[in-house]
PDB file of C-alpha atoms in Angstrom:
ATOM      1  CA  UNK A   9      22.597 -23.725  -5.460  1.00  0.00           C
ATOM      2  CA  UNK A  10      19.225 -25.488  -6.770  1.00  0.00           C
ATOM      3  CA  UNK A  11      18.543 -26.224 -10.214  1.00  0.00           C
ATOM      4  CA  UNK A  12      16.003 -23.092  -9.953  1.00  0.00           C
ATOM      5  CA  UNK A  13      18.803 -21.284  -9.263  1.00  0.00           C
ATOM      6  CA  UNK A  14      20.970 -21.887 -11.675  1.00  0.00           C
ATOM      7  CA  UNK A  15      18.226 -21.511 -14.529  1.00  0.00           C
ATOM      8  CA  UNK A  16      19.282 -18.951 -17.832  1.00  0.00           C
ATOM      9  CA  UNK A  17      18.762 -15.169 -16.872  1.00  0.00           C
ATOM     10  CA  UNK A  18      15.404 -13.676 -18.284  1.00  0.00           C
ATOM     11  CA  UNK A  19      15.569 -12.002 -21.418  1.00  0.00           C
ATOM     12  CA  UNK A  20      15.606  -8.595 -21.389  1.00  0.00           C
ATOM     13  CA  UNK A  21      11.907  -6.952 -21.762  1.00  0.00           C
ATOM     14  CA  UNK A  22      11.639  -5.188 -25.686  1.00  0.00           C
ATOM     15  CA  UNK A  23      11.377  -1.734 -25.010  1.00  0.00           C
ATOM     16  CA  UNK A  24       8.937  -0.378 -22.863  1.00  0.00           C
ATOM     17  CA  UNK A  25       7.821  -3.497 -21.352  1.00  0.00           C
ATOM     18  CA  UNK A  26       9.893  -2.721 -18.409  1.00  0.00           C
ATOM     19  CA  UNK A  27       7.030  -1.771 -16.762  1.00  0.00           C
ATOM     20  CA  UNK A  28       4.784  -5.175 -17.442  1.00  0.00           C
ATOM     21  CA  UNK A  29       7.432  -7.375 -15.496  1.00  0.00           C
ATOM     22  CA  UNK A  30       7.014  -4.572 -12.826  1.00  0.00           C
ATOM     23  CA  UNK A  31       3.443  -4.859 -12.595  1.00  0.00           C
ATOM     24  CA  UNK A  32       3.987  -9.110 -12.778  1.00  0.00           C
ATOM     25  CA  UNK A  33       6.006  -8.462  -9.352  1.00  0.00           C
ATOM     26  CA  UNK A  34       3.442  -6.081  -7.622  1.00  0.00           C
ATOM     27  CA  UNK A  35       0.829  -8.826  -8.910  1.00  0.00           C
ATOM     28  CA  UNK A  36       2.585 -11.806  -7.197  1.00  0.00           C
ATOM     29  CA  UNK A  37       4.183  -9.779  -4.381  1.00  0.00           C
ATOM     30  CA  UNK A  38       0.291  -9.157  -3.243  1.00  0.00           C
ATOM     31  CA  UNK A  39      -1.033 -12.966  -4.213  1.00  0.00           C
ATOM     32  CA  UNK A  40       1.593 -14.191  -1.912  1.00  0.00           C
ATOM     33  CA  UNK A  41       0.572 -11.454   0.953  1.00  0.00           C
ATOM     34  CA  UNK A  42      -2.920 -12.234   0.829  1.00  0.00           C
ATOM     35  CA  UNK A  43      -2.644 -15.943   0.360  1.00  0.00           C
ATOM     36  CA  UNK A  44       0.685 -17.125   2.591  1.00  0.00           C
ATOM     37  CA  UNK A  45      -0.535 -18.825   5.972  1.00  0.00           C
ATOM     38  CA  UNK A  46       2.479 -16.846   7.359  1.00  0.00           C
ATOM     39  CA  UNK A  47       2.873 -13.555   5.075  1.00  0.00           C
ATOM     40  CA  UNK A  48       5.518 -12.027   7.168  1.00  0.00           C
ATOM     41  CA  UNK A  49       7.623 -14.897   6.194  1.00  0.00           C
ATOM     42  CA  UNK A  50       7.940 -13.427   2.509  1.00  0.00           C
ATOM     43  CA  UNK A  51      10.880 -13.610   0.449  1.00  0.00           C
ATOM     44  CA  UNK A  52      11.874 -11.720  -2.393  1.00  0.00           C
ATOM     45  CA  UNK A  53      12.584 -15.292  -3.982  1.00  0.00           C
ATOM     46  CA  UNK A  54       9.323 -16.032  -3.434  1.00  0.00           C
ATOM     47  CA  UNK A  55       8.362 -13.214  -5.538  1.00  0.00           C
ATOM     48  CA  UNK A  56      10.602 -14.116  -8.451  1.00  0.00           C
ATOM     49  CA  UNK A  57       9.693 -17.689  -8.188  1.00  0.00           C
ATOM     50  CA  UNK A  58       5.840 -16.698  -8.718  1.00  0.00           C
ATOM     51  CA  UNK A  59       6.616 -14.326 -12.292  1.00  0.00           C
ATOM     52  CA  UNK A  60       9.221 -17.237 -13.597  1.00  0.00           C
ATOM     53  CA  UNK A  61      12.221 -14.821 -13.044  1.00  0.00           C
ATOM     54  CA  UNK A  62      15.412 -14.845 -11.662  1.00  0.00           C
ATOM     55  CA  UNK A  63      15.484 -12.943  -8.388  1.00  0.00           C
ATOM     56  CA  UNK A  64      17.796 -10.218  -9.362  1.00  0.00           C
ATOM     57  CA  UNK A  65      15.704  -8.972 -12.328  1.00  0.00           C
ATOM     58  CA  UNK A  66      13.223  -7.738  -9.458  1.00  0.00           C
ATOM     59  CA  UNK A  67      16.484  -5.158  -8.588  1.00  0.00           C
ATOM     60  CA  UNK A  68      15.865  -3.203 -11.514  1.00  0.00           C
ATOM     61  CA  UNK A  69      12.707  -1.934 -10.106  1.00  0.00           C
ATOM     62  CA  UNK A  70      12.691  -2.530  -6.581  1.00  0.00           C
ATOM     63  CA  UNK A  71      15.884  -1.691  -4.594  1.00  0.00           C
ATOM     64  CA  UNK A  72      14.470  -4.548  -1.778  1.00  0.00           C
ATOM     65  CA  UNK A  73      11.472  -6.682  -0.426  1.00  0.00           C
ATOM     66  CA  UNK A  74      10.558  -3.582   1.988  1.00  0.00           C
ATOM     67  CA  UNK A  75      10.059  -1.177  -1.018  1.00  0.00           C
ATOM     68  CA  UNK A  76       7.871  -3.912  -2.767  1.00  0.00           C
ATOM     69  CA  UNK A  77       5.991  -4.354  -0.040  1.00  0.00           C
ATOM     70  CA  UNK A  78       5.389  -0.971   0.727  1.00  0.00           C
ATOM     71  CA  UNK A  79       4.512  -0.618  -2.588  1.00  0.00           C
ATOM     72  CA  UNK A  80       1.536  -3.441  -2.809  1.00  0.00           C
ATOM     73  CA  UNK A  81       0.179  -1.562   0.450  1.00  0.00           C
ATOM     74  CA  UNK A  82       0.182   1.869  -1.186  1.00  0.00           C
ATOM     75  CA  UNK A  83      -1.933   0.253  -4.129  1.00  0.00           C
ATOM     76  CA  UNK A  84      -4.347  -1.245  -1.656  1.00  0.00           C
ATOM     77  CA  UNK A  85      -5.146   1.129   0.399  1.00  0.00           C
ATOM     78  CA  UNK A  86      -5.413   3.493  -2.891  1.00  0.00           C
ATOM     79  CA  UNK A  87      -7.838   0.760  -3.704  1.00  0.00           C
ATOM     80  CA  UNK A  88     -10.182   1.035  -0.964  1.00  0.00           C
ATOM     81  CA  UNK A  89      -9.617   4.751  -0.606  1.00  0.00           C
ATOM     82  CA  UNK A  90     -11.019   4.641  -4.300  1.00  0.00           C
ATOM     83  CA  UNK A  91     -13.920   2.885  -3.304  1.00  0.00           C
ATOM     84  CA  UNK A  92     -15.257   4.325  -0.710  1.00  0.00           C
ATOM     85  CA  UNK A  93     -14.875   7.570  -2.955  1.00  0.00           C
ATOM     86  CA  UNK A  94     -16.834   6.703  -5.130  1.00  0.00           C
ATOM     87  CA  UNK A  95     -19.254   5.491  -2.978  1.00  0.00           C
ATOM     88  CA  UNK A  96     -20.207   8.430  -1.038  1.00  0.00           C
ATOM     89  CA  UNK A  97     -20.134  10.621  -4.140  1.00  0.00           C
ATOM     90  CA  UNK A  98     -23.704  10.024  -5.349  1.00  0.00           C
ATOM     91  CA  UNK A  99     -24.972  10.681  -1.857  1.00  0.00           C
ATOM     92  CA  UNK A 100     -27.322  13.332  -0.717  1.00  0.00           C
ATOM     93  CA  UNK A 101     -26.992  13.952   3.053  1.00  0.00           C
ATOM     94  CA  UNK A 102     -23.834  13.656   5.503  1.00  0.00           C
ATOM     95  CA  UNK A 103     -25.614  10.455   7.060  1.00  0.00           C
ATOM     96  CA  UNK A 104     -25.702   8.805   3.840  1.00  0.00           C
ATOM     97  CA  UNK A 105     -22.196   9.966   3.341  1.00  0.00           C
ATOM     98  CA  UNK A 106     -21.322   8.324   6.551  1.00  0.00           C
ATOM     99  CA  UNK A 107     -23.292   4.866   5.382  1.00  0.00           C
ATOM    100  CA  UNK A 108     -21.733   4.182   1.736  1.00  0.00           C
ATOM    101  CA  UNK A 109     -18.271   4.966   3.151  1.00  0.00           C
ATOM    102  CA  UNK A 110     -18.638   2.425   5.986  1.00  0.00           C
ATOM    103  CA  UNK A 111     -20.435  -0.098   3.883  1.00  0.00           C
ATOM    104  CA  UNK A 112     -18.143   0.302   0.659  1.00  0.00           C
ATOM    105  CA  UNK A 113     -15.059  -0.279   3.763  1.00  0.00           C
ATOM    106  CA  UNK A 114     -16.627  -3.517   5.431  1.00  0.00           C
ATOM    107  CA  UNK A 115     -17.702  -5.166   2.235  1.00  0.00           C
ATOM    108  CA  UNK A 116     -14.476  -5.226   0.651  1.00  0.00           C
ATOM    109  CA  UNK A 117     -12.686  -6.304   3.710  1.00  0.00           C
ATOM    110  CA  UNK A 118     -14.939  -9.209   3.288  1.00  0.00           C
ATOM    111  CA  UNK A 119     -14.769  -9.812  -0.577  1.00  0.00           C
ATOM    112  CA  UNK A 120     -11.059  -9.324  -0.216  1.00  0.00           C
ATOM    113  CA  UNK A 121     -10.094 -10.855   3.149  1.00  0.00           C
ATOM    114  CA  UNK A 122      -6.472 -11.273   2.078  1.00  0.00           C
ATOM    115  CA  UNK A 123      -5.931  -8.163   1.224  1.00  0.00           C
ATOM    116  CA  UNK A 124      -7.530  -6.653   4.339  1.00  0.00           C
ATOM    117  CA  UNK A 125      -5.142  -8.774   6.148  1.00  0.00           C
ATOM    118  CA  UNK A 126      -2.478  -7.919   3.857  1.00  0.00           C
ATOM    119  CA  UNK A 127      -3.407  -3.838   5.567  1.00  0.00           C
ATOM    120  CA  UNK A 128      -4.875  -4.232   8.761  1.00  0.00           C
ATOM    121  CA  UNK A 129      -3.026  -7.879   9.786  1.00  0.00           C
ATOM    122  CA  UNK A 130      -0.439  -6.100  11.685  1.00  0.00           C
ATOM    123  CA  UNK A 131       1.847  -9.199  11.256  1.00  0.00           C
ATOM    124  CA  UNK A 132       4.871  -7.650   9.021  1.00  0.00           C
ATOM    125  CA  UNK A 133       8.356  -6.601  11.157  1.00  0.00           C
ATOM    126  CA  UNK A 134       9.066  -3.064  11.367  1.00  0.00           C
ATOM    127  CA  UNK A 135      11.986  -3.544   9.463  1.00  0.00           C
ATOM    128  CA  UNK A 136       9.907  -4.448   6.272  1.00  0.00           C
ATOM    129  CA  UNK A 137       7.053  -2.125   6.696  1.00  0.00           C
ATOM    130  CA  UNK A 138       7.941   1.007   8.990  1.00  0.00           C
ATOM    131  CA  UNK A 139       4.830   2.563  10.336  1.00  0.00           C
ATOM    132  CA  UNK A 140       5.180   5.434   7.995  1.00  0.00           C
ATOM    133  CA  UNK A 141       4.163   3.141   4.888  1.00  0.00           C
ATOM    134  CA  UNK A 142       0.467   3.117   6.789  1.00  0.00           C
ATOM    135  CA  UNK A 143       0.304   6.453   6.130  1.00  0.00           C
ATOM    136  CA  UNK A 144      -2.697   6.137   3.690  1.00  0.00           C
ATOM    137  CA  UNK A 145      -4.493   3.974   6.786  1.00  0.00           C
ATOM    138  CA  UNK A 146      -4.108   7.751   8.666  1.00  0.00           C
ATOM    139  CA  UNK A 147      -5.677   9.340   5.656  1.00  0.00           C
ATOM    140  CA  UNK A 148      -8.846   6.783   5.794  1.00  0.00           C
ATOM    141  CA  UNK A 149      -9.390   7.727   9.426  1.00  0.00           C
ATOM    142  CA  UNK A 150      -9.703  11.042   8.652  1.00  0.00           C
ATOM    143  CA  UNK A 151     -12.080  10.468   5.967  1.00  0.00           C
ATOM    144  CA  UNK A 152     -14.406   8.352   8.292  1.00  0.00           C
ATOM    145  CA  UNK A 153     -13.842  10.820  11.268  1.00  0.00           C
ATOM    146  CA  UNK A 154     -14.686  13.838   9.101  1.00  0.00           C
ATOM    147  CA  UNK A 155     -18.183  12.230   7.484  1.00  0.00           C
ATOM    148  CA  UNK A 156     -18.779  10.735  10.859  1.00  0.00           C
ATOM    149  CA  UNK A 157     -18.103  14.118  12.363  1.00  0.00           C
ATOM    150  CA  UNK A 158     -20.400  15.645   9.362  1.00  0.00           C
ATOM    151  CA  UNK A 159     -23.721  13.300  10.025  1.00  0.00           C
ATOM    152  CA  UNK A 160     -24.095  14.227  13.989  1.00  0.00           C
ATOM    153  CA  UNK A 161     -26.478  15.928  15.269  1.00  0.00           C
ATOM    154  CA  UNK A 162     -27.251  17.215  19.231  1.00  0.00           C
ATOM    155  CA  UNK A 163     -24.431  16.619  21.499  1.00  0.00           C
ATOM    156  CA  UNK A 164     -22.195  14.926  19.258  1.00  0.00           C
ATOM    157  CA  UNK A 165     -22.544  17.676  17.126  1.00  0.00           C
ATOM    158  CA  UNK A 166     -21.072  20.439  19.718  1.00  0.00           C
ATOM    159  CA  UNK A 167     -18.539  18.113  20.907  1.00  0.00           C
ATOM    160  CA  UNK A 168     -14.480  19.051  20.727  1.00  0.00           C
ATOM    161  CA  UNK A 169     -12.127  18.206  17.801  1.00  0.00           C
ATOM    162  CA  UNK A 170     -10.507  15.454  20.116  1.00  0.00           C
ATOM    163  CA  UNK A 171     -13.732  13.987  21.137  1.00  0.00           C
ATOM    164  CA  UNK A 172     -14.675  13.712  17.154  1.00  0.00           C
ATOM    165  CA  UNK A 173     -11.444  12.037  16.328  1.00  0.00           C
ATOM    166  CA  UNK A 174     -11.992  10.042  19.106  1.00  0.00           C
ATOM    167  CA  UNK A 175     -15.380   9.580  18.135  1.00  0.00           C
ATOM    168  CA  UNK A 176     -14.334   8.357  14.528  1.00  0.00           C
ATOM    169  CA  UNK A 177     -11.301   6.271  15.663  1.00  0.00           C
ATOM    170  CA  UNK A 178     -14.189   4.107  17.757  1.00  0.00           C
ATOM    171  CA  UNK A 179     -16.477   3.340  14.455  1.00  0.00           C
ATOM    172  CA  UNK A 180     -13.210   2.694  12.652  1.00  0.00           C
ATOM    173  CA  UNK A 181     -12.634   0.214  15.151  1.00  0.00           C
ATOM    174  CA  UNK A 182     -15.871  -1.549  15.324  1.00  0.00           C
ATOM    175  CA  UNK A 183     -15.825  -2.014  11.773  1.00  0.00           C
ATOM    176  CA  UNK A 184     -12.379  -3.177  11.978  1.00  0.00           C
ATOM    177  CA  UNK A 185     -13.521  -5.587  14.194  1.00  0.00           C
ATOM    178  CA  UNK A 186     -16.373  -6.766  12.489  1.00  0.00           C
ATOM    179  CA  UNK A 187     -14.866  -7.636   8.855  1.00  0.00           C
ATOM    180  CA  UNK A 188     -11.590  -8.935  10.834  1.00  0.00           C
ATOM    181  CA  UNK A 189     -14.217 -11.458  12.869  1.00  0.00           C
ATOM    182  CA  UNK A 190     -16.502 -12.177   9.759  1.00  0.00           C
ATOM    183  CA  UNK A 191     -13.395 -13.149   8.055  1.00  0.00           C
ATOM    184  CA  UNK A 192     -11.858 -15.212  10.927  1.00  0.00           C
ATOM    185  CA  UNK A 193     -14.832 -17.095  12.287  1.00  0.00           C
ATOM    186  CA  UNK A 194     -17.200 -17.642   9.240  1.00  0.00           C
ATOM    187  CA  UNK A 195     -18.645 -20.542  11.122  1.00  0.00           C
ATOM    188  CA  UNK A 196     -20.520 -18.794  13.218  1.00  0.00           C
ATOM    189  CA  UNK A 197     -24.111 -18.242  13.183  1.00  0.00           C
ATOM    190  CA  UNK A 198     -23.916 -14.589  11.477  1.00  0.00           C
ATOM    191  CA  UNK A 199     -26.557 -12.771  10.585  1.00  0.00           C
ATOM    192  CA  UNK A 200     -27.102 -10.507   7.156  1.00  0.00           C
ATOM    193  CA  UNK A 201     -23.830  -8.384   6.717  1.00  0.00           C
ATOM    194  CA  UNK A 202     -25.728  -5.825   6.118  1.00  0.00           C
ATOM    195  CA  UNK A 203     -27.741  -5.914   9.455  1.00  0.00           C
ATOM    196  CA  UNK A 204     -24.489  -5.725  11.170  1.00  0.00           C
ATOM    197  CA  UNK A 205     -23.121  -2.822   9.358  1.00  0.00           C
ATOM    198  CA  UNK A 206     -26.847  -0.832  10.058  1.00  0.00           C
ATOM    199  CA  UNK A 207     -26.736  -2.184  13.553  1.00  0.00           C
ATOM    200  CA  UNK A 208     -22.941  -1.121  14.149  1.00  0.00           C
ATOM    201  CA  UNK A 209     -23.413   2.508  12.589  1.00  0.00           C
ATOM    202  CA  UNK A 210     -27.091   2.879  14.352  1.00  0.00           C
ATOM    203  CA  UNK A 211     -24.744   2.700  17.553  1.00  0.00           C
ATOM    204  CA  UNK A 212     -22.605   5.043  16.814  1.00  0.00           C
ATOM    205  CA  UNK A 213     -24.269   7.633  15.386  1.00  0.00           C
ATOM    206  CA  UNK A 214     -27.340   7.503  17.435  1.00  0.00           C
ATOM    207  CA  UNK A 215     -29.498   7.394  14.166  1.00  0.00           C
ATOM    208  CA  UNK A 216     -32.235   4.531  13.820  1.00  0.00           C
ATOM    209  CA  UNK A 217     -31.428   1.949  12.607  1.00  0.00           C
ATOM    210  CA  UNK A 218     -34.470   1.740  10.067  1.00  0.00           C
ATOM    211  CA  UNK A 219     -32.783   5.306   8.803  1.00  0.00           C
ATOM    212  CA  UNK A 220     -29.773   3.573   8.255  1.00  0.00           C
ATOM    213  CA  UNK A 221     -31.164   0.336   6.786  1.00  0.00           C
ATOM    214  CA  UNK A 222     -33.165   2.778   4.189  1.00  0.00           C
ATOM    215  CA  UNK A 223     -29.782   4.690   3.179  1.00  0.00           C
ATOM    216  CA  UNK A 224     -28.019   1.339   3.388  1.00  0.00           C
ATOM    217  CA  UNK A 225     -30.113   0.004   0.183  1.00  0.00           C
ATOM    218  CA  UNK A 226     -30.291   3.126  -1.441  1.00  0.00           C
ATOM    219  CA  UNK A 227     -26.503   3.211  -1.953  1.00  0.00           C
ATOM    220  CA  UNK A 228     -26.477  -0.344  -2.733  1.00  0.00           C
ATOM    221  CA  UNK A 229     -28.587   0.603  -5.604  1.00  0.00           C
TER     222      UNK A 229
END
């Protein structure tokens, strides 16, 4: 056993401070995620290590790493949900709807790349995070299928509830795509963020892209 090991158990938290060594263990549990070269490799001593705690004081409010995890990923995603709430609230038309949801989603997977990889890495085992704790990923689908569904016009408009889903799942992707690569490859050559983000939802809406550019600063504003 290593002198870290062996070191004095942790006081016991005055009353009602339970819940600030809690939030120390969500808080390192999601450093680590974001900032480990190999996140899947995570280890509840890890955790413990990061607060200055022995690990079994993190057993008094998480029964395992999988629940802790799961638990940093339900914040997150409540997170972005959050923000891209918030973002389309002010907004006066389905397109512009559409806009501040997609930009508020791309521009924090690039101000927070860790914790977009922490979400949308897809390097944890099954054992440690069971497809059901991306539930709240389902839920921001259907938020960017609905508004995208919302903001068509013509054709897309008329088109079946499959073909809409399908429809949204296909923006969600390019945008996955394009934080995921802006993240990874920030050598390249790339041009304004958000020209890509006018450009990508110009595409897939069918809307000009000037239209988009003129919403784009409005909700930046």
């Amino acid at each position: 056993m290593s002198p870290q090991e062996r070191s004095a158990p942790r006081r016991r938290n005055p009353r009602g401070q339970g819940q600030v060594l809690k939030a120390q263990l969500v808080d390192a549990a999601a450093k680590l995620l974001a900032t480990l070269d190999q996140p899947e490799t995570l280890t509840l001593r890890q955790v413990a290590r990061e607060v200055g705690v022995a690990p079994a004081s993190i057993y008094s409010h998480f029964p395992d790493l999988s629940a802790l995890i799961q638990h940093v990923l339900r914040l997150r995603y409540e997170e972005l949900a959050r923000l891209m709430d918030e973002a389309a609230q002010p907004t006066a038309s389905p397109l512009a709807d559409l806009v501040a949801r997609c930009a508020a989603y791309v521009r924090w997977g690039v101000d927070q790349p860790g914790h977009y990889r922490t979400l949308f890495g897809g390097r944890m085992p099954a054992d440690l995070v069971p497809g059901a704790a991306h539930g709240a990923g389902a839920e921001l689908l259907g938020a960017v299928v609905a508004s995208l569904a919302a903001a068509a016009t013509g054709e897309r408009k008329r088109s079946a509830a499959d073909q809409r889903w399908q429809a949204g799942l296909m923006l969600w992707t390019a945008l996955h795509g394009l934080v995921s690569l802006y993240n990874d490859h920030g050598a390249i050559a790339w041009p304004p963020l958000d020209d890509l983000i006018t450009d990508l939802i110009s595409v897939h809406t069918g809307r000009p892209a000037a239209e988009i550019a003129a919403l784009l600063t409005q909700c930046q504003g």
